[in-house]
mmCIF file of C-alpha atoms in Angstrom:
data_model
loop_
_atom_site.group_PDB
_atom_site.id
_atom_site.type_symbol
_atom_site.label_atom_id
_atom_site.label_comp_id
_atom_site.label_asym_id
_atom_site.label_seq_id
_atom_site.Cartn_x
_atom_site.Cartn_y
_atom_site.Cartn_z
ATOM 1 C CA MET I 1 88.221 118.695 113.209
ATOM 2 C CA LEU I 2 85.615 118.033 110.533
ATOM 3 C CA TYR I 3 87.990 119.340 107.888
ATOM 4 C CA ALA I 4 90.789 116.995 109.017
ATOM 5 C CA THR I 5 88.292 114.122 109.058
ATOM 6 C CA ALA I 6 87.052 114.927 105.555
ATOM 7 C CA GLN I 7 90.594 115.138 104.201
ATOM 8 C CA THR I 8 91.435 111.769 105.761
ATOM 9 C CA LEU I 9 88.386 110.182 104.150
ATOM 10 C CA ALA I 10 89.380 111.650 100.795
ATOM 11 C CA ARG I 11 93.150 111.218 100.846
ATOM 12 C CA GLY I 12 93.930 108.475 103.330
ATOM 13 C CA ALA I 13 95.958 108.692 106.525
ATOM 14 C CA ARG I 14 98.936 110.450 104.963
ATOM 15 C CA GLY I 15 96.729 113.089 103.366
ATOM 16 C CA GLY I 16 94.867 113.536 106.651
ATOM 17 C CA LEU I 17 98.115 113.993 108.549
ATOM 18 C CA MET I 18 99.311 116.546 106.016
ATOM 19 C CA ALA I 19 95.971 118.345 106.302
ATOM 20 C CA ALA I 20 96.305 118.444 110.104
ATOM 21 C CA LEU I 21 99.849 119.778 109.728
ATOM 22 C CA GLY I 22 98.594 122.416 107.286
ATOM 23 C CA LEU I 23 95.879 123.491 109.727
ATOM 24 C CA HIS I 24 98.492 123.663 112.457
ATOM 25 C CA MET I 25 100.866 125.812 110.410
ATOM 26 C CA GLY I 26 98.013 128.047 109.237
ATOM 27 C CA GLY I 27 97.045 128.498 112.877
ATOM 28 C CA TYR I 28 100.392 130.140 113.523
ATOM 29 C CA VAL I 29 99.470 132.899 111.089
ATOM 30 C CA HIS I 30 96.624 133.777 113.451
ATOM 31 C CA VAL I 31 98.790 133.376 116.532
ATOM 32 C CA ILE I 32 101.381 135.784 115.151
ATOM 33 C CA ALA I 33 98.689 138.175 113.949
ATOM 34 C CA ALA I 34 97.051 138.231 117.390
ATOM 35 C CA ALA I 35 100.369 138.575 119.184
ATOM 36 C CA PHE I 36 101.372 141.563 117.100
ATOM 37 C CA GLY I 37 97.930 143.150 116.887
ATOM 38 C CA LEU I 38 97.318 142.585 113.193
ATOM 39 C CA ALA I 39 94.062 140.718 113.705
ATOM 40 C CA ILE I 40 92.531 143.805 115.313
ATOM 41 C CA LEU I 41 92.016 144.982 111.732
ATOM 42 C CA PHE I 42 88.829 142.906 111.736
ATOM 43 C CA ASP I 43 87.440 145.170 114.448
ATOM 44 C CA LEU I 44 88.582 148.329 112.693
ATOM 45 C CA VAL I 45 87.562 147.301 109.160
ATOM 46 C CA PRO I 46 84.469 145.041 109.370
ATOM 47 C CA PRO I 47 84.215 144.613 105.568
ATOM 48 C CA LEU I 48 87.622 142.922 105.695
ATOM 49 C CA TYR I 49 86.155 140.264 107.994
ATOM 50 C CA VAL I 50 83.157 139.780 105.693
ATOM 51 C CA ALA I 51 85.369 139.499 102.608
ATOM 52 C CA LEU I 52 87.671 136.967 104.263
ATOM 53 C CA LYS I 53 84.663 135.029 105.520
ATOM 54 C CA PHE I 54 83.193 134.670 102.031
ATOM 55 C CA VAL I 55 86.522 133.828 100.402
ATOM 56 C CA GLY I 56 87.103 131.131 103.026
ATOM 57 C CA ALA I 57 83.557 129.773 102.635
ATOM 58 C CA ALA I 58 83.876 129.649 98.853
ATOM 59 C CA TYR I 59 87.205 127.834 99.148
ATOM 60 C CA LEU I 60 85.731 125.179 101.463
ATOM 61 C CA ILE I 61 82.765 124.671 99.142
ATOM 62 C CA TRP I 62 85.061 124.362 96.115
ATOM 63 C CA LEU I 63 87.225 121.776 97.928
ATOM 64 C CA GLY I 64 84.124 119.809 98.915
ATOM 65 C CA ILE I 65 82.767 119.786 95.367
ATOM 66 C CA GLN I 66 86.140 118.624 94.056
ATOM 67 C CA MET I 67 86.136 115.820 96.618
ATOM 68 C CA ILE I 68 82.613 114.732 95.674
ATOM 69 C CA ARG I 69 83.413 114.787 91.942
ATOM 70 C CA THR I 70 86.360 112.416 92.451
ATOM 71 C CA ARG I 71 84.611 110.074 94.849
ATOM 72 C CA ASN I 72 85.013 106.967 92.696
ATOM 73 C CA THR I 73 88.563 106.370 93.928
ATOM 74 C CA ARG I 74 89.124 104.175 96.942
ATOM 75 C CA VAL I 75 88.984 105.952 100.289
ATOM 76 C CA HIS I 76 91.830 104.117 101.944
ATOM 77 C CA ALA I 77 94.162 104.202 98.986
ATOM 78 C CA GLU I 78 97.155 106.411 99.436
ATOM 79 C CA PRO I 79 97.481 109.218 96.907
ATOM 80 C CA GLN I 80 98.664 108.156 93.487
ATOM 81 C CA THR I 81 101.182 110.958 93.157
ATOM 82 C CA GLY I 82 103.600 112.420 95.659
ATOM 83 C CA LYS I 83 101.961 115.794 95.136
ATOM 84 C CA ASP I 84 98.634 114.844 96.727
ATOM 85 C CA PRO I 85 99.739 115.059 100.390
ATOM 86 C CA LYS I 86 101.531 118.304 99.586
ATOM 87 C CA ARG I 87 98.330 119.596 98.018
ATOM 88 C CA ALA I 88 96.424 118.610 101.175
ATOM 89 C CA PHE I 89 98.976 120.552 103.200
ATOM 90 C CA ARG I 90 98.757 123.682 101.024
ATOM 91 C CA GLN I 91 94.964 123.589 100.897
ATOM 92 C CA SER I 92 94.768 123.168 104.657
ATOM 93 C CA VAL I 93 97.075 126.107 105.322
ATOM 94 C CA MET I 94 94.822 128.225 103.115
ATOM 95 C CA VAL I 95 91.661 126.966 104.818
ATOM 96 C CA GLU I 96 93.053 127.921 108.212
ATOM 97 C CA VAL I 97 94.488 131.279 107.132
ATOM 98 C CA LEU I 98 91.151 132.181 105.483
ATOM 99 C CA ASN I 99 89.198 131.267 108.618
ATOM 100 C CA PRO I 100 88.153 134.579 110.205
ATOM 101 C CA LYS I 101 86.676 132.804 113.226
ATOM 102 C CA THR I 102 90.126 131.575 114.167
ATOM 103 C CA ALA I 103 91.468 135.124 114.006
ATOM 104 C CA LEU I 104 88.583 136.422 116.105
ATOM 105 C CA PHE I 105 89.084 133.608 118.599
ATOM 106 C CA PHE I 106 92.694 134.559 119.130
ATOM 107 C CA VAL I 107 91.886 138.279 119.356
ATOM 108 C CA ALA I 108 88.901 137.897 121.686
ATOM 109 C CA PHE I 109 89.949 134.955 123.822
ATOM 110 C CA LEU I 110 93.694 135.076 124.383
ATOM 111 C CA PRO I 111 93.984 138.648 125.708
ATOM 112 C CA GLN I 112 91.770 137.672 128.636
ATOM 113 C CA PHE I 113 94.626 135.490 129.873
ATOM 114 C CA SER I 114 97.397 138.032 129.489
ATOM 115 C CA ASP I 115 98.631 140.251 132.313
ATOM 116 C CA PRO I 116 100.138 143.678 131.634
ATOM 117 C CA ALA I 117 101.992 143.447 134.968
ATOM 118 C CA ALA I 118 103.678 140.157 134.094
ATOM 119 C CA ALA I 119 107.395 139.861 133.428
ATOM 120 C CA LEU I 120 106.819 139.137 129.736
ATOM 121 C CA PRO I 121 105.390 141.747 127.373
ATOM 122 C CA ILE I 122 101.813 141.208 126.176
ATOM 123 C CA TRP I 123 102.913 140.150 122.689
ATOM 124 C CA ALA I 124 105.132 137.407 124.161
ATOM 125 C CA GLN I 125 102.348 136.192 126.428
ATOM 126 C CA LEU I 126 99.951 136.043 123.470
ATOM 127 C CA LEU I 127 102.549 134.196 121.412
ATOM 128 C CA ILE I 128 103.014 131.573 124.145
ATOM 129 C CA LEU I 129 99.274 131.215 124.812
ATOM 130 C CA GLY I 130 98.503 131.058 121.097
ATOM 131 C CA THR I 131 101.096 128.377 120.537
ATOM 132 C CA ALA I 132 99.653 126.290 123.383
ATOM 133 C CA VAL I 133 96.120 126.637 122.010
ATOM 134 C CA ASN I 134 97.277 125.786 118.493
ATOM 135 C CA ILE I 135 98.978 122.626 119.768
ATOM 136 C CA ILE I 136 95.799 121.606 121.614
ATOM 137 C CA PHE I 137 93.666 122.203 118.512
ATOM 138 C CA SER I 138 96.118 120.206 116.401
ATOM 139 C CA SER I 139 96.038 117.335 118.878
ATOM 140 C CA ALA I 140 92.271 117.127 118.401
ATOM 141 C CA ASP I 141 92.783 117.163 114.620
ATOM 142 C CA LEU I 142 95.249 114.265 114.891
ATOM 143 C CA ILE I 143 92.750 112.239 116.908
ATOM 144 C CA CYS I 144 90.130 112.864 114.200
ATOM 145 C CA VAL I 145 92.595 111.771 111.514
ATOM 146 C CA ALA I 146 93.323 108.537 113.387
ATOM 147 C CA LEU I 147 89.633 107.778 113.931
ATOM 148 C CA ALA I 148 88.668 108.642 110.354
ATOM 149 C CA HIS I 149 91.475 106.449 109.015
ATOM 150 C CA ARG I 150 90.354 103.567 111.194
ATOM 151 C CA ILE I 151 86.749 103.922 110.040
ATOM 152 C CA SER I 152 87.767 104.266 106.404
ATOM 153 C CA THR I 153 89.811 101.065 106.564
ATOM 154 C CA LEU I 154 86.771 99.255 107.970
ATOM 155 C CA VAL I 155 84.526 100.397 105.113
ATOM 156 C CA ALA I 156 87.204 100.156 102.412
ATOM 157 C CA GLN I 157 86.261 96.585 101.604
ATOM 158 C CA SER I 158 83.092 97.812 99.921
ATOM 159 C CA GLU I 159 83.307 100.040 96.832
ATOM 160 C CA ASN I 160 79.836 101.375 97.579
ATOM 161 C CA ALA I 161 80.802 102.273 101.155
ATOM 162 C CA THR I 162 84.027 103.957 100.036
ATOM 163 C CA ALA I 163 82.148 106.082 97.501
ATOM 164 C CA ARG I 164 79.665 107.086 100.205
ATOM 165 C CA ALA I 165 82.470 107.898 102.664
ATOM 166 C CA LYS I 166 84.217 110.097 100.113
ATOM 167 C CA ALA I 167 80.941 111.823 99.216
ATOM 168 C CA MET I 168 80.339 112.337 102.927
ATOM 169 C CA GLY I 169 83.771 113.940 103.305
ATOM 170 C CA GLY I 170 83.048 116.318 100.432
ATOM 171 C CA SER I 171 79.606 117.066 101.825
ATOM 172 C CA ILE I 172 81.173 117.938 105.172
ATOM 173 C CA LEU I 173 83.396 120.505 103.459
ATOM 174 C CA VAL I 174 80.477 121.994 101.528
ATOM 175 C CA ALA I 175 78.405 122.157 104.730
ATOM 176 C CA LEU I 176 81.297 123.832 106.568
ATOM 177 C CA GLY I 177 81.610 126.385 103.765
ATOM 178 C CA LEU I 178 77.883 127.114 103.830
ATOM 179 C CA THR I 179 77.953 127.421 107.612
ATOM 180 C CA VAL I 180 80.798 129.924 107.421
ATOM 181 C CA ALA I 181 79.046 131.894 104.669
ATOM 182 C CA LEU I 182 75.676 132.028 106.420
ATOM 183 C CA ASP I 183 76.950 132.565 109.946
ATOM 184 C CA ARG I 184 76.516 136.049 111.304
#
């Protein structure tokens, strides 16, 4: 949710929506991985989890620094090129795919709600449950995008406030990256 908020502050409503869509699509990578057992690799090969964690943290920090460095543009302004929302989408897919906590969530949480005696096989149950969870998470992201856009339009009348809002968005990404990196 913080990531979608930060992207909205940096790229406007369209960029925020594309970021939320990217997070949503990236979430399906984890849903499919959990449904077909691929995410269990984190349990079998712990260094893989650590490596993915640090790559994801570094990526978030890099995105945050880039956002802070370009904070002199107006917060509410729509991207100047058609590529910017697409970039927000691609970056967001990568952020979500590189998020090991999402993978662990799907591996640890969803199986508790599956039933081996049910009519559907376990993989199908996990696919359905994962899709439902991903939709719920994305709904929260969309609410954050709407609220962040509303707030950014209120502060957009002041250049100083827009610079602070953009710096805050970048700082959120850096803080998220540091949290991921330092979290045990």
